[in-house]
Amino acid sequence: MVKRIGISTGGGDAPGLNAVIRAFTKTAISEYGWEVIGIRDGFDGLIKPDHVMQLKLDDIRGIIARGGTILGTTNRGNPFKYPVHEGGQVVLKDISDLVMENYRRMELDAMVIIGGDGTIGIGHQLAQKGMKIVGVPKTIDNDLGSTDQTFGFDTAVNTATEALDKLLTTAESHHRVMVVEVMGRDAGWIALYSGIAGAVNVVLIPEIPFDIARVAEEVYKRSEAGKSYSIVVVAEGAKPKGGEAMYAERDPSKGVARLGGVGNWVGDQISSRTGLETRVTVLGHIQRGGSPTPYDRILATRYGTHAAHLINEDKFDHMVILRDGKIMGAPISEAVAQNKCVDPKGDEVRVARDTGIYFGD
Ligand code: F6P
């Protein structure tokens, strides 16, 4: 019997999503003879079942280099906490039974869920209700457990590093302090990797709470020593010692809380404490856009093909992972048990410190 497999992309987009869709669809059709059903806009496509499209080989031709996702996505569609308007108010309802009903009505044999910790975690909850799930780890934040790397991260680091290289030349010309806020949620991977690659002076990450007085002092000392500029990279989730991370939006009915503001705060503090001319750049969603790097295209392709092999082996409630250079499957429960954060005593932080990067601690 021909299998019908659904595939969806959920949460924030990341470069490489289309490469996974392409690789999975090619393997599913050409190697296994299955039908592939594209579910649009994350779990929304299983809530509103007209949000589907059959994926044929023609639909996925030429998409490996394209950013975004041909299936669309959302980070507001958690079916276990779905915002519903009731009596002039927004209430969060569990509509997961409807999702299961539509999954069965569409006669899907399994679902490939491409997402970060939120989406993959929802997939795990749906697996407990009987959905046959295989997860694929996506996020520019690189914070999913079990896997050594998520696709999208390498492209985001490239984008952030290119921005740092550009900011350095203008900082140098104007003798300025440049503060650059990068994404990453509660993990400092993008800040740390782009900071090392961009040879910046200060990196502030959530895993190492910083002392703002010391950060300002470090920048001031550089200027006193005749260094004409300083570059400070701040992860959006970085927090001062004894303080909290800063949020731009925290309304649960609007989905996941949105971090933001720490870059401007750090910039203001440096400027007022040192008197040095300071500018702040918030890189924002540019880190999620554009064409994936060759590394991400290859990683996404390896993930996509292996997702099909896991389904063929009836290995569900599993996520494809990269471990020590090899692609394999691991239980989703392990992957979502704990976010993968930067180890303050790990190799990368050590390398950064050895090359003169200050963490504000
Ligand atoms: O998880 C990916 C990510 O880009 C985070 O780095 C960032 O905090 C968040 O998504 C932004 O989400 P939104 O697209 O809702 O602004």
GROMACS .gro file of C-alpha atoms and ligand atoms in nm:
model
  377
    1MET     CA    1   0.000   0.000   0.000
    2VAL     CA    2   0.129   0.350  -0.088
    3LYS     CA    3   0.203   0.555   0.221
    4ARG     CA    4   0.081   0.915   0.254
    5ILE     CA    5   0.321   1.126   0.456
    6GLY     CA    6   0.251   1.482   0.571
    7ILE     CA    7   0.530   1.734   0.608
    8SER     CA    8   0.515   2.072   0.783
    9THR     CA    9   0.743   2.353   0.895
   10GLY     CA   10   0.668   2.522   1.230
   11GLY     CA   11   0.802   2.805   1.446
   12GLY     CA   12   1.038   3.077   1.322
   13ASP     CA   13   1.174   3.006   0.974
   14ALA     CA   14   1.541   2.921   0.920
   15PRO     CA   15   1.755   2.893   0.607
   16GLY     CA   16   1.752   2.529   0.495
   17LEU     CA   17   1.382   2.451   0.545
   18ASN     CA   18   1.327   2.417   0.170
   19ALA     CA   19   1.635   2.197   0.142
   20VAL     CA   20   1.481   1.955   0.397
   21ILE     CA   21   1.145   1.958   0.216
   22ARG     CA   22   1.321   1.886  -0.113
   23ALA     CA   23   1.540   1.605   0.022
   24PHE     CA   24   1.254   1.436   0.206
   25THR     CA   25   1.016   1.459  -0.091
   26LYS     CA   26   1.274   1.324  -0.335
   27THR     CA   27   1.357   1.027  -0.113
   28ALA     CA   28   0.992   0.958  -0.027
   29ILE     CA   29   0.879   0.958  -0.392
   30SER     CA   30   1.182   0.823  -0.576
   31GLU     CA   31   1.312   0.569  -0.326
   32TYR     CA   32   0.997   0.459  -0.145
   33GLY     CA   33   0.711   0.542  -0.384
   34TRP     CA   34   0.511   0.732  -0.119
   35GLU     CA   35   0.282   1.033  -0.155
   36VAL     CA   36   0.393   1.353   0.016
   37ILE     CA   37   0.136   1.600   0.145
   38GLY     CA   38   0.262   1.948   0.231
   39ILE     CA   39   0.079   2.089   0.534
   40ARG     CA   40   0.082   2.468   0.525
   41ASP     CA   41   0.163   2.709   0.809
   42GLY     CA   42   0.278   2.461   1.075
   43PHE     CA   43   0.003   2.297   1.281
   44ASP     CA   44  -0.248   2.547   1.139
   45GLY     CA   45  -0.259   2.320   0.834
   46LEU     CA   46  -0.389   2.037   1.052
   47ILE     CA   47  -0.642   2.269   1.214
   48LYS     CA   48  -0.777   2.408   0.885
   49PRO     CA   49  -0.746   2.107   0.656
   50ASP     CA   50  -0.781   2.300   0.329
   51HIS     CA   51  -0.428   2.421   0.407
   52VAL     CA   52  -0.264   2.129   0.227
   53MET     CA   53  -0.092   2.063  -0.108
   54GLN     CA   54   0.039   1.744  -0.261
   55LEU     CA   55   0.411   1.778  -0.324
   56LYS     CA   56   0.535   1.633  -0.651
   57LEU     CA   57   0.892   1.636  -0.782
   58ASP     CA   58   0.810   1.943  -0.996
   59ASP     CA   59   0.711   2.141  -0.683
   60ILE     CA   60   1.048   2.099  -0.517
   61ARG     CA   61   1.273   2.159  -0.816
   62GLY     CA   62   1.523   2.443  -0.764
   63ILE     CA   63   1.434   2.517  -0.402
   64ILE     CA   64   1.753   2.401  -0.226
   65ALA     CA   65   1.902   2.753  -0.235
   66ARG     CA   66   1.583   2.938  -0.144
   67GLY     CA   67   1.542   3.084   0.206
   68GLY     CA   68   1.212   3.065   0.399
   69THR     CA   69   0.971   2.776   0.348
   70ILE     CA   70   0.743   2.698   0.053
   71LEU     CA   71   0.496   2.557   0.309
   72GLY     CA   72   0.470   2.870   0.524
   73THR     CA   73   0.504   2.869   0.902
   74THR     CA   74   0.379   3.026   1.222
   75ASN     CA   75   0.500   3.043   1.580
   76ARG     CA   76   0.148   3.097   1.718
   77GLY     CA   77  -0.020   2.770   1.630
   78ASN     CA   78   0.021   2.549   1.939
   79PRO     CA   79  -0.292   2.325   1.924
   80PHE     CA   80  -0.262   2.252   2.298
   81LYS     CA   81  -0.283   2.627   2.377
   82TYR     CA   82  -0.463   2.769   2.078
   83PRO     CA   83  -0.581   3.133   2.104
   84VAL     CA   84  -0.957   3.150   2.052
   85HIS     CA   85  -1.172   3.469   2.071
   86GLU     CA   86  -1.449   3.419   2.328
   87GLY     CA   87  -1.674   3.694   2.464
   88GLY     CA   88  -1.437   3.975   2.360
   89GLN     CA   89  -1.141   3.796   2.516
   90VAL     CA   90  -0.864   3.571   2.389
   91VAL     CA   91  -0.857   3.237   2.571
   92LEU     CA   92  -0.609   2.953   2.516
   93LYS     CA   93  -0.782   2.622   2.433
   94ASP     CA   94  -0.668   2.264   2.378
   95ILE     CA   95  -0.784   2.175   2.026
   96SER     CA   96  -0.543   1.883   1.979
   97ASP     CA   97  -0.836   1.637   1.931
   98LEU     CA   98  -0.935   1.833   1.620
   99VAL     CA   99  -0.579   1.805   1.490
  100MET     CA  100  -0.585   1.427   1.544
  101GLU     CA  101  -0.923   1.402   1.372
  102ASN     CA  102  -0.796   1.592   1.067
  103TYR     CA  103  -0.476   1.384   1.057
  104ARG     CA  104  -0.689   1.069   1.038
  105ARG     CA  105  -0.938   1.223   0.794
  106MET     CA  106  -0.649   1.312   0.558
  107GLU     CA  107  -0.544   0.945   0.583
  108LEU     CA  108  -0.189   1.036   0.671
  109ASP     CA  109   0.035   0.748   0.776
  110ALA     CA  110   0.293   0.973   0.942
  111MET     CA  111   0.406   1.336   0.978
  112VAL     CA  112   0.747   1.494   0.935
  113ILE     CA  113   0.764   1.797   1.163
  114ILE     CA  114   1.047   2.040   1.091
  115GLY     CA  115   1.088   2.275   1.384
  116GLY     CA  116   1.265   2.399   1.694
  117ASP     CA  117   1.209   2.296   2.056
  118GLY     CA  118   0.852   2.437   2.066
  119THR     CA  119   0.732   2.267   1.745
  120ILE     CA  120   0.913   1.939   1.808
  121GLY     CA  121   0.780   1.939   2.167
  122ILE     CA  122   0.423   1.976   2.036
  123GLY     CA  123   0.499   1.691   1.794
  124HIS     CA  124   0.597   1.476   2.092
  125GLN     CA  125   0.264   1.558   2.265
  126LEU     CA  126   0.076   1.463   1.947
  127ALA     CA  127   0.277   1.139   1.932
  128GLN     CA  128   0.133   1.052   2.276
  129LYS     CA  129  -0.212   1.087   2.116
  130GLY     CA  130  -0.123   0.844   1.836
  131MET     CA  131   0.030   1.059   1.561
  132LYS     CA  132   0.333   0.898   1.397
  133ILE     CA  133   0.592   1.173   1.413
  134VAL     CA  134   0.947   1.217   1.287
  135GLY     CA  135   1.112   1.547   1.384
  136VAL     CA  136   1.381   1.746   1.202
  137PRO     CA  137   1.582   1.995   1.415
  138LYS     CA  138   1.563   2.348   1.278
  139THR     CA  139   1.660   2.676   1.437
  140ILE     CA  140   1.913   2.950   1.386
  141ASP     CA  141   1.948   2.947   1.770
  142ASN     CA  142   2.121   2.601   1.768
  143ASP     CA  143   1.965   2.531   2.109
  144LEU     CA  144   1.796   2.194   2.052
  145GLY     CA  145   1.919   1.907   2.270
  146SER     CA  146   2.054   1.573   2.139
  147THR     CA  147   2.186   1.708   1.809
  148ASP     CA  148   2.532   1.861   1.765
  149GLN     CA  149   2.390   2.121   1.528
  150THR     CA  150   2.056   2.245   1.394
  151PHE     CA  151   2.034   2.360   1.032
  152GLY     CA  152   2.001   2.736   0.991
  153PHE     CA  153   2.264   2.815   1.253
  154ASP     CA  154   2.559   2.822   1.013
  155THR     CA  155   2.380   3.067   0.782
  156ALA     CA  156   2.282   3.293   1.074
  157VAL     CA  157   2.643   3.296   1.198
  158ASN     CA  158   2.760   3.385   0.846
  159THR     CA  159   2.511   3.673   0.826
  160ALA     CA  160   2.602   3.803   1.172
  161THR     CA  161   2.976   3.777   1.099
  162GLU     CA  162   2.940   3.965   0.772
  163ALA     CA  163   2.752   4.239   0.959
  164LEU     CA  164   3.028   4.256   1.223
  165ASP     CA  165   3.296   4.285   0.953
  166LYS     CA  166   3.105   4.575   0.799
  167LEU     CA  167   3.040   4.748   1.131
  168LEU     CA  168   3.410   4.722   1.217
  169THR     CA  169   3.518   4.938   0.922
  170THR     CA  170   3.274   5.217   1.005
  171ALA     CA  171   3.352   5.192   1.379
  172GLU     CA  172   3.721   5.227   1.298
  173SER     CA  173   3.665   5.533   1.078
  174HIS     CA  174   3.451   5.716   1.336
  175HIS     CA  175   3.632   5.595   1.651
  176ARG     CA  176   3.305   5.460   1.785
  177VAL     CA  177   3.175   5.184   2.005
  178MET     CA  178   2.941   4.957   1.810
  179VAL     CA  179   2.694   4.744   2.004
  180VAL     CA  180   2.533   4.467   1.799
  181GLU     CA  181   2.232   4.270   1.928
  182VAL     CA  182   2.196   3.925   1.772
  183MET     CA  183   1.925   3.660   1.807
  184GLY     CA  184   1.950   3.324   1.983
  185ARG     CA  185   1.675   3.330   2.246
  186ASP     CA  186   1.810   3.185   2.575
  187ALA     CA  187   2.129   3.054   2.414
  188GLY     CA  188   2.439   3.251   2.321
  189TRP     CA  189   2.554   3.040   2.024
  190ILE     CA  190   2.508   3.302   1.748
  191ALA     CA  191   2.672   3.574   1.961
  192LEU     CA  192   2.964   3.351   2.059
  193TYR     CA  193   3.037   3.205   1.714
  194SER     CA  194   2.999   3.533   1.523
  195GLY     CA  195   3.194   3.711   1.798
  196ILE     CA  196   3.489   3.473   1.760
  197ALA     CA  197   3.472   3.484   1.378
  198GLY     CA  198   3.442   3.864   1.379
  199ALA     CA  199   3.724   3.902   1.634
  200VAL     CA  200   3.513   4.138   1.846
  201ASN     CA  201   3.609   4.277   2.186
  202VAL     CA  202   3.313   4.193   2.410
  203VAL     CA  203   3.053   3.914   2.386
  204LEU     CA  204   2.756   3.907   2.625
  205ILE     CA  205   2.557   3.582   2.638
  206PRO     CA  206   2.270   3.451   2.856
  207GLU     CA  207   2.490   3.175   3.001
  208ILE     CA  208   2.737   3.428   3.152
  209PRO     CA  209   2.552   3.713   3.330
  210PHE     CA  210   2.747   4.036   3.287
  211ASP     CA  211   2.844   4.331   3.507
  212ILE     CA  212   2.765   4.645   3.304
  213ALA     CA  213   3.015   4.857   3.503
  214ARG     CA  214   3.292   4.615   3.403
  215VAL     CA  215   3.181   4.608   3.039
  216ALA     CA  216   3.196   4.991   3.028
  217GLU     CA  217   3.534   4.986   3.203
  218GLU     CA  218   3.673   4.738   2.947
  219VAL     CA  219   3.557   4.954   2.658
  220TYR     CA  220   3.695   5.269   2.823
  221LYS     CA  221   4.032   5.102   2.891
  222ARG     CA  222   4.057   5.010   2.522
  223SER     CA  223   4.000   5.371   2.423
  224GLU     CA  224   4.252   5.495   2.681
  225ALA     CA  225   4.505   5.248   2.542
  226GLY     CA  226   4.466   5.408   2.200
  227LYS     CA  227   4.234   5.150   2.042
  228SER     CA  228   4.013   5.362   1.824
  229TYR     CA  229   3.699   5.146   1.836
  230SER     CA  230   3.527   4.863   2.023
  231ILE     CA  231   3.274   4.608   1.902
  232VAL     CA  232   3.034   4.458   2.157
  233VAL     CA  233   2.810   4.166   2.056
  234VAL     CA  234   2.506   4.115   2.278
  235ALA     CA  235   2.285   3.806   2.256
  236GLU     CA  236   1.919   3.908   2.282
  237GLY     CA  237   1.879   3.687   2.593
  238ALA     CA  238   2.186   3.824   2.776
  239LYS     CA  239   2.118   3.952   3.127
  240PRO     CA  240   2.302   4.163   3.381
  241LYS     CA  241   2.420   3.988   3.700
  242GLY     CA  242   2.124   3.956   3.938
  243GLY     CA  243   1.889   4.086   3.667
  244GLU     CA  244   1.646   3.941   3.415
  245ALA     CA  245   1.645   3.905   3.036
  246MET     CA  246   1.469   4.193   2.857
  247TYR     CA  247   1.149   4.140   2.656
  248ALA     CA  248   0.988   4.333   2.373
  249GLU     CA  249   0.657   4.141   2.407
  250ARG     CA  250   0.521   3.899   2.667
  251ASP     CA  251   0.154   3.847   2.583
  252PRO     CA  252   0.083   3.468   2.595
  253SER     CA  253  -0.205   3.507   2.347
  254LYS     CA  254   0.049   3.635   2.093
  255GLY     CA  255   0.260   3.319   2.106
  256VAL     CA  256   0.611   3.279   2.240
  257ALA     CA  257   0.744   3.578   2.443
  258ARG     CA  258   0.972   3.796   2.230
  259LEU     CA  259   1.313   3.900   2.364
  260GLY     CA  260   1.451   4.243   2.278
  261GLY     CA  261   1.593   4.564   2.420
  262VAL     CA  262   1.917   4.454   2.581
  263GLY     CA  263   2.133   4.590   2.294
  264ASN     CA  264   1.994   4.941   2.333
  265TRP     CA  265   2.023   4.921   2.711
  266VAL     CA  266   2.389   4.813   2.691
  267GLY     CA  267   2.458   5.089   2.433
  268ASP     CA  268   2.302   5.358   2.656
  269GLN     CA  269   2.495   5.236   2.958
  270ILE     CA  270   2.831   5.231   2.776
  271SER     CA  271   2.771   5.576   2.631
  272SER     CA  272   2.668   5.737   2.962
  273ARG     CA  273   2.937   5.562   3.168
  274THR     CA  274   3.230   5.626   2.929
  275GLY     CA  275   3.129   5.933   2.728
  276LEU     CA  276   3.235   5.745   2.413
  277GLU     CA  277   3.030   5.782   2.098
  278THR     CA  278   2.822   5.464   2.075
  279ARG     CA  279   2.585   5.324   1.813
  280VAL     CA  280   2.354   5.024   1.840
  281THR     CA  281   2.254   4.784   1.561
  282VAL     CA  282   1.982   4.525   1.617
  283LEU     CA  283   2.038   4.264   1.345
  284GLY     CA  284   1.692   4.107   1.385
  285HIS     CA  285   1.526   3.889   1.126
  286ILE     CA  286   1.796   3.941   0.864
  287GLN     CA  287   1.965   3.650   1.049
  288ARG     CA  288   1.678   3.422   0.950
  289GLY     CA  289   1.652   3.522   0.586
  290GLY     CA  290   1.837   3.453   0.265
  291SER     CA  291   1.993   3.157   0.097
  292PRO     CA  292   2.136   2.880   0.320
  293THR     CA  293   2.513   2.830   0.321
  294PRO     CA  294   2.644   2.514   0.150
  295TYR     CA  295   2.699   2.364   0.499
  296ASP     CA  296   2.332   2.419   0.590
  297ARG     CA  297   2.212   2.291   0.251
  298ILE     CA  298   2.407   1.968   0.303
  299LEU     CA  299   2.303   1.925   0.668
  300ALA     CA  300   1.937   1.993   0.578
  301THR     CA  301   1.960   1.744   0.289
  302ARG     CA  302   2.108   1.477   0.516
  303TYR     CA  303   1.832   1.539   0.772
  304GLY     CA  304   1.556   1.528   0.507
  305THR     CA  305   1.666   1.198   0.353
  306HIS     CA  306   1.717   1.036   0.694
  307ALA     CA  307   1.367   1.141   0.807
  308ALA     CA  308   1.232   0.922   0.522
  309HIS     CA  309   1.456   0.633   0.628
  310LEU     CA  310   1.328   0.656   0.989
  311ILE     CA  311   0.966   0.637   0.863
  312ASN     CA  312   1.060   0.336   0.649
  313GLU     CA  313   1.200   0.172   0.964
  314ASP     CA  314   0.879   0.256   1.161
  315LYS     CA  315   1.088   0.460   1.404
  316PHE     CA  316   0.846   0.725   1.531
  317ASP     CA  317   0.849   0.986   1.806
  318HIS     CA  318   1.213   1.024   1.698
  319MET     CA  319   1.411   1.320   1.566
  320VAL     CA  320   1.695   1.305   1.316
  321ILE     CA  321   2.016   1.428   1.475
  322LEU     CA  322   2.381   1.493   1.395
  323ARG     CA  323   2.617   1.325   1.637
  324ASP     CA  324   2.994   1.311   1.590
  325GLY     CA  325   2.952   1.369   1.218
  326LYS     CA  326   2.689   1.095   1.169
  327ILE     CA  327   2.316   1.135   1.104
  328MET     CA  328   2.091   0.912   1.315
  329GLY     CA  329   1.763   0.910   1.509
  330ALA     CA  330   1.709   0.991   1.878
  331PRO     CA  331   1.391   0.991   2.090
  332ILE     CA  332   1.221   1.332   2.079
  333SER     CA  333   1.174   1.316   2.458
  334GLU     CA  334   1.554   1.336   2.498
  335ALA     CA  335   1.590   1.618   2.247
  336VAL     CA  336   1.335   1.845   2.417
  337ALA     CA  337   1.423   1.755   2.779
  338GLN     CA  338   1.672   2.038   2.801
  339ASN     CA  339   1.783   2.319   2.573
  340LYS     CA  340   2.143   2.302   2.459
  341CYS     CA  341   2.316   2.612   2.593
  342VAL     CA  342   2.674   2.737   2.575
  343ASP     CA  343   2.893   2.581   2.843
  344PRO     CA  344   3.063   2.875   3.020
  345LYS     CA  345   3.358   2.642   3.088
  346GLY     CA  346   3.354   2.481   2.742
  347ASP     CA  347   3.602   2.494   2.456
  348GLU     CA  348   3.440   2.775   2.260
  349VAL     CA  349   3.434   3.017   2.555
  350ARG     CA  350   3.792   2.923   2.635
  351VAL     CA  351   3.899   2.994   2.276
  352ALA     CA  352   3.719   3.328   2.288
  353ARG     CA  353   3.885   3.426   2.617
  354ASP     CA  354   4.226   3.311   2.489
  355THR     CA  355   4.188   3.545   2.192
  356GLY     CA  356   4.103   3.842   2.411
  357ILE     CA  357   3.722   3.845   2.409
  358TYR     CA  358   3.571   3.977   2.733
  359PHE     CA  359   3.241   3.832   2.864
  360GLY     CA  360   3.166   4.102   3.123
  361ASP     CA  361   3.189   3.861   3.419
  362F6P     O1  362   1.393   3.100   1.743
  362F6P     C1  363   1.435   3.176   1.636
  362F6P     C2  364   1.419   3.324   1.664
  362F6P     O2  365   1.466   3.394   1.551
  362F6P     C3  366   1.489   3.371   1.791
  362F6P     O3  367   1.627   3.385   1.775
  362F6P     C4  368   1.413   3.499   1.817
  362F6P     O4  369   1.414   3.529   1.956
  362F6P     C5  370   1.274   3.468   1.772
  362F6P     O5  371   1.284   3.359   1.683
  362F6P     C6  372   1.203   3.582   1.706
  362F6P     O6  373   1.073   3.541   1.678
  362F6P     P1  374   0.970   3.626   1.590
  362F6P     O7  375   0.984   3.577   1.449
  362F6P     O8  376   0.837   3.590   1.648
  362F6P     O9  377   1.003   3.770   1.603
   0.00000   0.00000   0.00000
